[in-house]
Coordinates of C-alpha atoms in Angstrom, one line a residue:
M1 CA 28.8 -10.5 -51.3
F2 CA 30.1 -10.0 -47.7
S3 CA 30.4 -6.5 -46.6
T4 CA 32.1 -5.5 -43.3
A5 CA 30.1 -3.4 -41.0
L6 CA 31.7 -1.6 -38.1
T7 CA 30.5 -1.8 -34.7
A8 CA 31.2 0.2 -31.6
H9 CA 34.2 -2.0 -30.6
F10 CA 36.6 -0.6 -33.2
F11 CA 39.9 0.4 -31.7
P12 CA 40.6 2.0 -28.6
L13 CA 43.0 4.8 -29.1
H14 CA 43.5 6.6 -25.8
K15 CA 41.9 5.0 -22.8
T16 CA 44.4 7.0 -20.7
H17 CA 46.3 10.4 -20.9
K18 CA 49.5 7.9 -20.9
F19 CA 49.6 5.8 -23.9
H20 CA 51.9 2.7 -24.1
H21 CA 53.9 1.5 -26.8
H22 CA 55.2 -1.7 -25.8
R23 CA 53.3 -3.9 -28.2
H24 CA 54.2 -1.7 -31.3
R25 CA 57.6 -2.9 -32.6
W26 CA 56.9 -2.0 -36.2
C27 CA 57.7 1.6 -36.0
C28 CA 60.8 3.4 -35.3
R29 CA 62.3 7.0 -35.3
R30 CA 62.8 9.2 -38.2
P31 CA 66.5 9.9 -39.5
D32 CA 68.5 12.2 -37.1
E33 CA 67.7 15.7 -37.9
K34 CA 69.5 19.1 -37.2
P35 CA 67.9 21.9 -35.7
F36 CA 67.0 24.4 -38.2
R37 CA 65.2 27.8 -37.9
I38 CA 63.0 27.8 -41.1
D39 CA 60.2 25.4 -42.2
V40 CA 60.8 23.0 -45.1
V41 CA 59.0 20.2 -46.6
K42 CA 61.2 16.9 -47.3
S43 CA 60.7 14.9 -50.3
S44 CA 62.8 11.8 -51.2
S45 CA 61.7 11.5 -54.7
S46 CA 62.7 15.2 -55.6
L47 CA 65.2 15.9 -52.5
Q48 CA 63.7 19.4 -53.0
E49 CA 62.7 21.1 -49.8
I50 CA 60.8 24.7 -50.0
K51 CA 61.6 27.0 -47.2
E52 CA 58.3 28.9 -47.2
S53 CA 55.1 29.0 -49.1
P54 CA 55.5 30.4 -52.4
S55 CA 53.8 33.7 -53.4
V56 CA 53.2 35.1 -56.7
S57 CA 55.4 38.1 -57.7
S58 CA 54.6 41.2 -59.8
D59 CA 56.5 39.5 -62.7
G60 CA 54.1 36.5 -62.7
S61 CA 56.9 34.1 -61.4
D62 CA 55.8 31.6 -58.5
G63 CA 58.2 33.5 -56.1
R64 CA 59.8 30.2 -54.5
N65 CA 62.9 30.6 -52.6
E66 CA 66.2 28.7 -53.0
L67 CA 65.4 25.1 -53.0
L68 CA 67.2 23.0 -50.3
T69 CA 68.5 19.3 -51.0
S70 CA 69.9 18.3 -47.6
W71 CA 68.1 16.7 -44.7
E72 CA 66.9 19.3 -42.3
S73 CA 64.1 19.7 -39.8
I74 CA 60.8 20.5 -41.1
G75 CA 60.3 23.1 -38.4
L76 CA 57.7 21.4 -36.2
P77 CA 58.1 22.2 -32.7
P78 CA 59.5 19.6 -30.2
V79 CA 57.2 18.1 -27.8
K80 CA 58.4 17.7 -24.2
A81 CA 56.0 14.5 -23.6
A82 CA 54.3 12.1 -25.8
K83 CA 51.4 13.2 -27.9
R84 CA 48.8 11.5 -30.0
V85 CA 46.7 13.3 -32.5
V86 CA 43.9 11.7 -34.1
L87 CA 42.7 13.3 -37.6
V88 CA 39.3 12.9 -38.6
R89 CA 37.7 14.1 -42.0
H90 CA 34.0 15.6 -41.8
G91 CA 31.0 13.3 -43.0
Q92 CA 29.7 13.3 -46.4
S93 CA 28.3 16.9 -47.2
T94 CA 25.6 18.1 -49.6
W95 CA 28.3 19.3 -51.9
N96 CA 30.2 15.9 -51.9
A97 CA 26.9 14.1 -52.9
E98 CA 26.4 16.4 -55.6
G99 CA 30.0 16.3 -56.8
R100 CA 30.7 20.0 -56.4
I101 CA 34.1 21.6 -55.7
Q102 CA 33.9 22.6 -52.3
G103 CA 37.2 24.0 -51.5
S104 CA 36.9 26.5 -48.3
S105 CA 33.4 27.5 -49.2
D106 CA 30.9 27.2 -46.4
F107 CA 27.6 26.6 -48.0
S108 CA 27.2 22.9 -47.7
V109 CA 26.2 20.9 -44.7
L110 CA 26.2 17.3 -43.8
T111 CA 23.9 14.9 -45.3
Q112 CA 22.0 12.2 -43.4
K113 CA 24.8 9.8 -44.5
G114 CA 27.1 12.3 -43.2
E115 CA 25.5 12.7 -39.8
S116 CA 25.4 8.6 -39.8
Q117 CA 29.2 8.5 -40.7
A118 CA 30.1 11.0 -37.8
E119 CA 27.9 9.2 -35.3
T120 CA 29.9 6.0 -36.3
S121 CA 33.2 7.8 -35.8
R122 CA 31.6 9.1 -32.2
Q123 CA 31.2 5.3 -31.4
M124 CA 34.6 4.6 -32.7
L125 CA 36.4 7.1 -30.5
L126 CA 33.9 6.7 -27.6
D127 CA 36.2 5.3 -25.0
D128 CA 39.1 7.7 -25.8
S129 CA 40.0 10.2 -23.2
F130 CA 40.8 13.4 -25.6
D131 CA 42.1 16.3 -23.7
V132 CA 41.0 18.9 -26.6
C133 CA 39.3 19.1 -30.1
F134 CA 40.5 21.4 -32.8
S135 CA 37.9 21.8 -35.6
S136 CA 37.9 23.7 -38.8
P137 CA 35.3 26.4 -38.5
L138 CA 33.4 25.3 -41.8
I139 CA 30.1 24.1 -40.9
R140 CA 30.4 20.5 -42.3
S141 CA 33.5 20.0 -40.1
K142 CA 32.1 21.9 -37.1
R143 CA 29.1 19.8 -36.9
T144 CA 31.1 16.5 -37.4
A145 CA 33.2 17.5 -34.4
E146 CA 30.1 18.4 -32.3
I147 CA 28.8 14.8 -32.9
I148 CA 32.0 13.1 -32.3
W149 CA 32.8 15.3 -29.2
G150 CA 29.6 14.4 -28.0
S151 CA 28.9 15.1 -24.1
R152 CA 32.5 15.8 -23.5
R153 CA 32.7 19.3 -21.5
E154 CA 35.8 20.8 -22.8
E155 CA 35.1 23.3 -25.6
I156 CA 36.0 22.8 -29.3
I157 CA 38.6 25.2 -30.7
T158 CA 38.2 26.4 -34.0
D159 CA 41.4 27.3 -36.1
S160 CA 40.5 28.9 -39.7
N161 CA 44.0 27.3 -40.7
L162 CA 42.2 23.9 -40.5
R163 CA 39.7 25.0 -43.2
E164 CA 39.6 23.1 -46.5
I165 CA 42.1 23.9 -49.3
D166 CA 41.4 27.5 -51.0
L167 CA 40.2 26.9 -54.5
Y168 CA 39.1 30.3 -55.3
S169 CA 37.2 30.6 -58.7
F170 CA 36.6 26.8 -58.8
Q171 CA 34.6 26.8 -55.6
G172 CA 30.8 25.7 -56.2
L173 CA 31.4 24.4 -59.8
L174 CA 30.6 20.9 -60.7
K175 CA 33.3 18.9 -62.1
N176 CA 32.1 19.0 -65.5
E177 CA 31.5 22.7 -65.3
G178 CA 35.1 23.2 -64.0
K179 CA 36.3 21.4 -67.1
A180 CA 34.2 23.2 -69.5
K181 CA 35.0 26.7 -68.1
Y182 CA 38.7 26.2 -67.2
G183 CA 39.7 23.7 -69.7
A184 CA 43.8 23.4 -69.3
A185 CA 43.6 24.9 -65.7
F186 CA 41.2 22.0 -64.8
R187 CA 43.3 19.5 -66.4
Q188 CA 46.5 20.6 -64.3
W189 CA 44.3 20.6 -61.2
Q190 CA 43.7 17.0 -61.9
I191 CA 47.2 15.8 -63.0
D192 CA 49.6 18.3 -61.5
A193 CA 48.0 19.9 -58.5
P194 CA 51.1 21.0 -56.8
N195 CA 51.9 23.2 -59.6
F196 CA 48.3 24.3 -60.1
N197 CA 47.6 28.2 -60.5
I198 CA 44.5 29.9 -60.3
D199 CA 43.6 33.5 -59.6
G200 CA 47.3 34.1 -59.1
H201 CA 47.4 31.5 -56.2
Y202 CA 48.9 28.0 -56.0
P203 CA 46.3 26.3 -53.7
V204 CA 48.3 23.3 -52.8
R205 CA 51.4 25.0 -51.9
E206 CA 49.6 27.4 -49.6
L207 CA 47.7 24.4 -48.1
W208 CA 51.1 22.8 -47.1
S209 CA 52.4 26.2 -45.5
R210 CA 49.1 26.5 -43.6
A211 CA 49.2 22.8 -42.4
R212 CA 52.8 23.5 -40.8
S213 CA 51.1 26.5 -39.0
C214 CA 48.5 24.1 -37.6
W215 CA 51.2 22.0 -36.3
T216 CA 52.6 24.7 -34.5
K217 CA 49.4 25.3 -32.5
I218 CA 48.8 21.6 -32.1
L219 CA 52.0 20.6 -30.9
T220 CA 52.4 23.5 -28.7
H221 CA 49.4 22.8 -26.7
E222 CA 49.5 21.3 -23.1
S223 CA 47.3 18.5 -24.2
S224 CA 48.6 14.8 -24.7
S225 CA 45.7 13.5 -26.6
I226 CA 44.3 15.6 -29.2
L227 CA 41.5 15.1 -31.6
V228 CA 41.5 17.1 -34.8
V229 CA 38.2 17.3 -37.1
A230 CA 38.8 18.9 -40.5
H231 CA 38.7 18.1 -44.4
N232 CA 40.0 15.8 -46.8
A233 CA 43.1 18.0 -48.4
V234 CA 43.9 19.7 -45.1
N235 CA 44.1 16.3 -43.5
Q236 CA 46.4 14.9 -46.3
A237 CA 48.6 17.9 -45.9
L238 CA 48.6 17.5 -42.0
V239 CA 49.8 14.0 -42.3
A240 CA 52.2 14.7 -44.9
T241 CA 54.0 17.7 -43.4
S242 CA 54.2 15.7 -40.1
I243 CA 56.4 13.1 -41.7
G244 CA 58.1 15.4 -43.9
L245 CA 56.6 14.9 -47.3
G246 CA 56.1 17.5 -49.9
T247 CA 53.3 18.7 -52.2
E248 CA 53.9 16.1 -54.7
Y249 CA 52.2 13.5 -52.1
F250 CA 48.9 15.5 -52.7
R251 CA 46.1 12.8 -53.4
I252 CA 48.3 10.2 -52.5
L253 CA 47.5 9.6 -48.9
L254 CA 43.6 9.2 -49.1
Q255 CA 41.2 10.7 -46.5
S256 CA 37.7 9.4 -46.8
N257 CA 34.5 10.9 -45.3
C258 CA 35.1 10.3 -41.5
G259 CA 38.3 8.5 -41.9
V260 CA 40.2 8.5 -39.0
S261 CA 44.2 8.7 -39.0
V262 CA 46.6 8.5 -36.0
L263 CA 50.0 10.2 -35.6
D264 CA 52.2 9.8 -32.5
F265 CA 54.9 12.1 -31.3
T266 CA 57.6 11.0 -28.9
P267 CA 60.2 12.9 -27.5
R268 CA 63.7 11.6 -27.9
P269 CA 65.6 10.6 -24.6
E270 CA 68.6 12.4 -26.1
G271 CA 66.7 15.6 -26.8
G272 CA 66.1 17.3 -30.1
S273 CA 63.2 16.8 -32.5
Q274 CA 60.9 14.1 -31.9
D275 CA 60.1 10.8 -33.4
I276 CA 56.9 10.8 -35.6
C277 CA 54.9 7.8 -36.4
L278 CA 51.9 7.4 -38.7
N279 CA 50.3 4.8 -36.6
R280 CA 47.3 4.2 -39.1
L281 CA 45.8 6.1 -42.1
N282 CA 42.2 6.4 -43.1
Q283 CA 40.6 4.0 -41.0
T284 CA 36.8 4.2 -42.4
P285 CA 33.3 3.9 -41.1
S286 CA 32.9 1.3 -43.6
S287 CA 35.1 -1.2 -45.6
P288 CA 38.3 0.3 -46.8
L289 CA 37.8 -1.3 -50.1
A290 CA 35.0 0.7 -51.1
G291 CA 35.4 3.9 -53.2
S292 CA 37.7 5.7 -55.6
S293 CA 41.4 6.6 -55.5
G294 CA 41.3 10.3 -55.0
G295 CA 38.4 10.7 -57.4
R296 CA 39.7 8.3 -59.7
K297 CA 38.6 4.7 -60.3
S298 CA 41.0 2.0 -59.9
S299 CA 40.8 -1.7 -60.8
M300 CA 44.3 -2.5 -59.8
R301 CA 45.1 -3.1 -56.0
I302 CA 47.9 -4.6 -53.9
I303 CA 46.6 -5.4 -50.5
L304 CA 49.2 -6.1 -47.7
V305 CA 48.0 -8.2 -44.9
V306 CA 50.2 -8.8 -41.8
H307 CA 50.0 -12.4 -40.9
G308 CA 48.1 -13.1 -37.4
F309 CA 50.1 -13.7 -34.2
A310 CA 52.3 -16.7 -33.9
Q311 CA 52.6 -19.1 -30.9
N312 CA 55.6 -17.1 -29.2
D313 CA 54.3 -13.8 -30.0
V314 CA 51.5 -13.0 -27.7
E315 CA 52.7 -9.6 -26.8
G316 CA 53.7 -8.9 -30.5
N317 CA 57.6 -8.5 -29.5
N318 CA 59.3 -11.2 -31.1
S319 CA 60.9 -10.0 -34.7
S320 CA 61.1 -13.5 -36.0
S321 CA 57.7 -14.8 -34.7
G322 CA 56.3 -15.3 -38.1
D323 CA 58.5 -18.4 -38.6
S324 CA 56.1 -20.4 -35.9
P325 CA 52.7 -21.2 -36.4
M326 CA 49.7 -19.0 -35.4
N327 CA 48.2 -19.3 -32.0
M328 CA 44.5 -18.9 -31.4
L329 CA 44.3 -15.2 -31.5
G330 CA 46.3 -15.1 -34.9
T331 CA 44.0 -17.9 -36.4
I332 CA 41.1 -15.6 -35.4
Q333 CA 42.9 -12.5 -37.1
A334 CA 43.5 -14.2 -40.3
Q335 CA 40.1 -15.5 -40.5
K336 CA 38.6 -11.7 -39.9
A337 CA 41.1 -10.4 -42.5
A338 CA 39.9 -13.1 -44.9
E339 CA 36.1 -12.1 -44.4
L340 CA 36.9 -8.5 -45.0
L341 CA 38.6 -9.4 -48.5
L342 CA 35.3 -11.0 -49.6
D343 CA 34.4 -7.4 -50.6
V344 CA 37.0 -8.1 -53.6
K345 CA 37.8 -10.9 -55.7
V346 CA 41.3 -11.7 -55.3
S347 CA 43.5 -13.0 -58.2
T348 CA 46.6 -14.0 -56.5
I349 CA 47.8 -14.5 -52.9
I350 CA 51.6 -14.2 -52.3
S351 CA 53.3 -14.9 -49.1
S352 CA 56.7 -15.7 -47.4
S353 CA 57.4 -19.1 -46.5
A354 CA 57.1 -18.5 -42.9
K355 CA 54.5 -20.6 -41.0
A356 CA 52.3 -17.9 -39.8
S357 CA 52.3 -16.1 -43.1
V358 CA 51.3 -19.3 -44.9
E359 CA 48.7 -20.1 -42.5
T360 CA 47.3 -16.7 -43.1
A361 CA 47.4 -17.0 -46.8
N362 CA 45.7 -20.2 -46.9
T363 CA 42.8 -18.9 -44.6
I364 CA 42.3 -16.1 -47.3
S365 CA 42.3 -18.7 -50.2
R366 CA 39.8 -20.9 -48.9
V367 CA 37.4 -18.2 -47.8
Q368 CA 38.0 -16.6 -51.5
E369 CA 37.4 -20.0 -53.3
A370 CA 34.0 -20.5 -51.2
A371 CA 32.8 -17.0 -51.8
D372 CA 30.5 -18.1 -54.7
C373 CA 29.5 -21.3 -53.2
L374 CA 26.0 -20.8 -52.1
G375 CA 24.3 -23.6 -53.8
A376 CA 24.7 -27.2 -53.9
D377 CA 26.1 -27.3 -57.4
C378 CA 28.6 -24.6 -57.2
V379 CA 32.3 -24.7 -58.3
P380 CA 34.8 -23.2 -56.1
R381 CA 36.7 -20.6 -58.0
Y382 CA 40.6 -21.0 -58.2
V383 CA 42.7 -18.3 -56.4
E384 CA 46.5 -18.8 -57.0
L385 CA 48.7 -19.0 -54.0
K386 CA 52.6 -18.4 -54.5
Q387 CA 55.3 -18.3 -51.8
V388 CA 58.0 -15.9 -53.0
P389 CA 61.6 -16.0 -51.2
D390 CA 62.0 -12.2 -51.5
L391 CA 59.1 -11.9 -48.9
D392 CA 61.0 -13.8 -46.3
V393 CA 62.9 -11.5 -43.8
E394 CA 62.9 -13.3 -40.6
N395 CA 66.3 -14.6 -41.2
I396 CA 67.5 -11.0 -41.7
L397 CA 66.1 -9.9 -38.7
K398 CA 67.6 -12.7 -36.5
Q399 CA 71.1 -11.6 -37.4
T400 CA 71.2 -8.6 -35.1
K401 CA 73.5 -8.8 -32.4
N402 CA 71.9 -6.1 -30.1
D403 CA 69.8 -6.4 -27.1
L404 CA 66.5 -4.9 -28.4
T405 CA 64.8 -5.4 -25.4
R406 CA 66.2 -2.2 -24.0
F407 CA 64.6 -0.3 -26.9
Q408 CA 61.0 -1.7 -26.4
P409 CA 59.8 0.3 -23.3
L410 CA 60.8 3.7 -24.7
Q411 CA 58.6 4.0 -27.7
S412 CA 57.0 1.8 -30.8
S413 CA 60.4 0.7 -32.2
G414 CA 60.0 -1.3 -35.2
L415 CA 63.6 -1.5 -36.7
K416 CA 65.0 0.7 -34.0
G417 CA 67.8 -0.9 -32.5
Y418 CA 68.8 -2.9 -35.5
E419 CA 72.3 -2.5 -37.0
D420 CA 72.4 -0.2 -40.2
E421 CA 73.5 -3.3 -42.1
I422 CA 70.4 -5.2 -41.3
T423 CA 67.8 -2.5 -42.3
T424 CA 69.7 -1.9 -45.6
T425 CA 69.7 -5.7 -46.2
L426 CA 65.8 -5.7 -45.4
W427 CA 65.4 -2.3 -47.5
D428 CA 67.1 -3.8 -50.7
Q429 CA 65.2 -7.3 -50.3
S430 CA 61.9 -5.3 -49.8
G431 CA 62.6 -3.8 -53.3
S432 CA 63.0 -7.1 -55.0
A433 CA 59.7 -8.0 -53.3
W434 CA 57.9 -5.0 -54.5
K435 CA 59.1 -5.3 -58.0
C436 CA 57.6 -9.2 -57.8
L437 CA 54.2 -7.6 -56.8
L438 CA 54.2 -5.2 -59.5
D439 CA 55.1 -7.8 -62.0
E440 CA 52.2 -9.9 -60.7
L441 CA 49.9 -7.1 -61.0
S442 CA 51.0 -6.5 -64.6
K443 CA 50.0 -9.9 -65.7
G444 CA 46.8 -10.2 -67.4
S445 CA 46.2 -6.6 -68.0
S446 CA 43.0 -7.5 -69.7
E447 CA 41.3 -8.4 -66.7
P448 CA 38.6 -5.8 -65.5
E449 CA 39.9 -6.0 -61.8
K450 CA 43.0 -7.3 -60.5
V451 CA 43.7 -7.6 -56.8
I452 CA 47.0 -9.1 -55.5
V453 CA 47.1 -9.9 -51.7
A454 CA 50.6 -10.1 -50.1
V455 CA 50.8 -11.9 -47.0
G456 CA 54.1 -11.3 -44.8
H457 CA 56.0 -9.7 -42.0
P458 CA 55.1 -6.1 -41.1
A459 CA 58.6 -5.0 -41.4
L460 CA 58.7 -6.2 -44.9
H461 CA 55.2 -4.3 -45.8
I462 CA 56.2 -1.2 -44.2
A463 CA 59.3 -1.2 -46.5
M464 CA 57.3 -2.1 -49.3
M465 CA 55.1 0.7 -48.8
G466 CA 58.3 3.1 -48.6
H467 CA 59.0 1.8 -52.3
C468 CA 55.5 2.5 -53.4
L469 CA 55.9 6.0 -52.0
N470 CA 59.3 6.2 -53.7
L471 CA 60.8 6.9 -50.4
T472 CA 64.4 6.1 -49.0
K473 CA 64.9 3.4 -45.9
D474 CA 65.2 6.4 -43.7
W475 CA 61.5 6.9 -43.9
V476 CA 60.5 3.2 -42.6
G477 CA 60.2 4.8 -39.0
S478 CA 57.5 6.6 -40.1
F479 CA 54.7 4.0 -40.3
H480 CA 53.4 1.4 -38.0
L481 CA 51.6 -2.0 -38.6
D482 CA 49.6 -4.3 -36.3
A483 CA 49.1 -8.2 -36.6
G484 CA 46.0 -9.0 -38.9
S485 CA 46.1 -5.6 -40.3
I486 CA 45.3 -4.6 -43.7
S487 CA 46.6 -1.8 -46.0
V488 CA 45.5 -1.0 -49.5
L489 CA 47.5 0.5 -52.3
E490 CA 45.8 1.4 -55.5
F491 CA 47.1 1.9 -59.0
P492 CA 44.3 4.2 -61.1
D493 CA 47.2 4.6 -63.9
G494 CA 48.2 0.8 -63.8
P495 CA 51.0 -0.9 -62.3
T496 CA 53.6 1.4 -63.9
G497 CA 52.0 4.6 -62.5
R498 CA 52.2 6.2 -59.3
G499 CA 50.7 4.3 -56.3
V500 CA 47.8 5.5 -54.1
I501 CA 47.8 4.7 -50.2
R502 CA 43.8 4.1 -49.6
C503 CA 44.7 3.0 -45.9
I504 CA 47.4 1.9 -43.6
N505 CA 47.1 -0.4 -40.6
Y506 CA 43.4 -1.0 -41.0
T507 CA 42.2 -3.0 -38.1
A508 CA 38.7 -2.2 -37.5
H509 CA 37.5 -5.7 -39.1
L510 CA 39.3 -7.3 -36.2
G511 CA 36.9 -6.0 -33.5
R512 CA 37.6 -7.3 -30.2
W513 CA 40.5 -9.4 -31.4
S514 CA 42.6 -6.6 -32.1
I515 CA 45.6 -5.7 -29.9
P516 CA 44.7 -2.4 -28.1
I517 CA 46.8 0.5 -29.4
T518 CA 47.0 1.9 -26.0
R519 CA 46.3 0.3 -22.3
S520 CA 46.4 1.4 -18.9
I521 CA 49.6 1.6 -17.1
G522 CA 50.6 1.9 -13.6
D523 CA 51.9 5.0 -12.1
D524 CA 55.2 3.2 -11.5
E525 CA 55.6 2.4 -15.1
E526 CA 57.5 4.9 -17.5
F527 CA 57.4 4.4 -21.2

């Protein structure tokens, strides 16, 4: 079976101190927020916001303050200029390999594989001009940071708040030992981590509070390009708190060993809180299709593939370009996506009827059907192809009466500038499209592995990820997708259970045929 190996031409993140967003249409601002003096965590699924990290009181209660139910600022300090923050999890450690619960203990070190993963990440980020590196002080993370930082002369800043989640008495135990020794408490850690209590502490709640403290130091630093090397849980918390998601999203936004996640913070022209965009999540040193879902095996997946560039979309600026055939770059992107998907056996490919989507779907289908045909007598296996009207969104986006070009130089602006009626219509239709994908995943549940591939427009895929995460349409501006990218959604509890995001906007398979995230701009250009 084909395996995608990453090489040194991954994705350029920061070739200059100024990064340019002109090509990034499919990311827009978060909803308007009012200034607020206390830190809160937003959660659309519960609409509960915790003012501060809960502590345990003498009467045994969890000490939570009054819950808020309105949209308010999450308390991140505003930025005066655009900032990019690149998060990296440490490489495989000895306790990772042994299956021990590490928490914030500092006894494990990088394995040989972990050192190799860190070297791969160094190659991945080699051309990026970071201004500063923040690192957890724990050995496994500090060593990873040192490898990635390489010959850069600036000092690595360690911050104890970037340490891994504190798990107290659990730390050092093998997972089966934790289950045997702690029984119900270990079960709660597995299935209800936000409310997990041990030794008088709520570790996940404490972690979320600590992550918000980290953002204060990171965002007030004068640098515009920042590398952060830390751990699985704390990186999850950093991603979640940046875009306003609460503790119920723990183990939902995966972080693999040496996985890279990218966040962009852009000041608004009118002032106030900044726009925050998760540019990508968990770009891994190996195929994003390998591994478990937060420690649980998952045989059910929905893989979202953005169609390749169309003939009139060389710059990626035309919102309706998917209705044109792909250009040569788009054809290569589709082929590269199809090759990456050889790591899984696809059951069904669903696409919109737009020409670029259909061509991308057909390319994936041809490669899948030929995957097992190595001999003269082979019989191609059948992969079902479907076109679903609910995935067609180009006509919706064409209805705008606004001049969107005036928004493009300001920031990556997916649905920014579109009328509310258009974004509402797209959101509603994406809900129907998402239900269609879940229904397809539910068919033939006796199959040991079920993989559905959906090919379509980036705006639709962003909206469907919002439905997967149980968000509202106000969150669609928090995510970004590139042409030819792959996002992997897994369902360890089946299609009726909660979805887990393995990666968003994975582009390493495109190599030199990816569109750079940044590019050098002249001194006379403003973004």
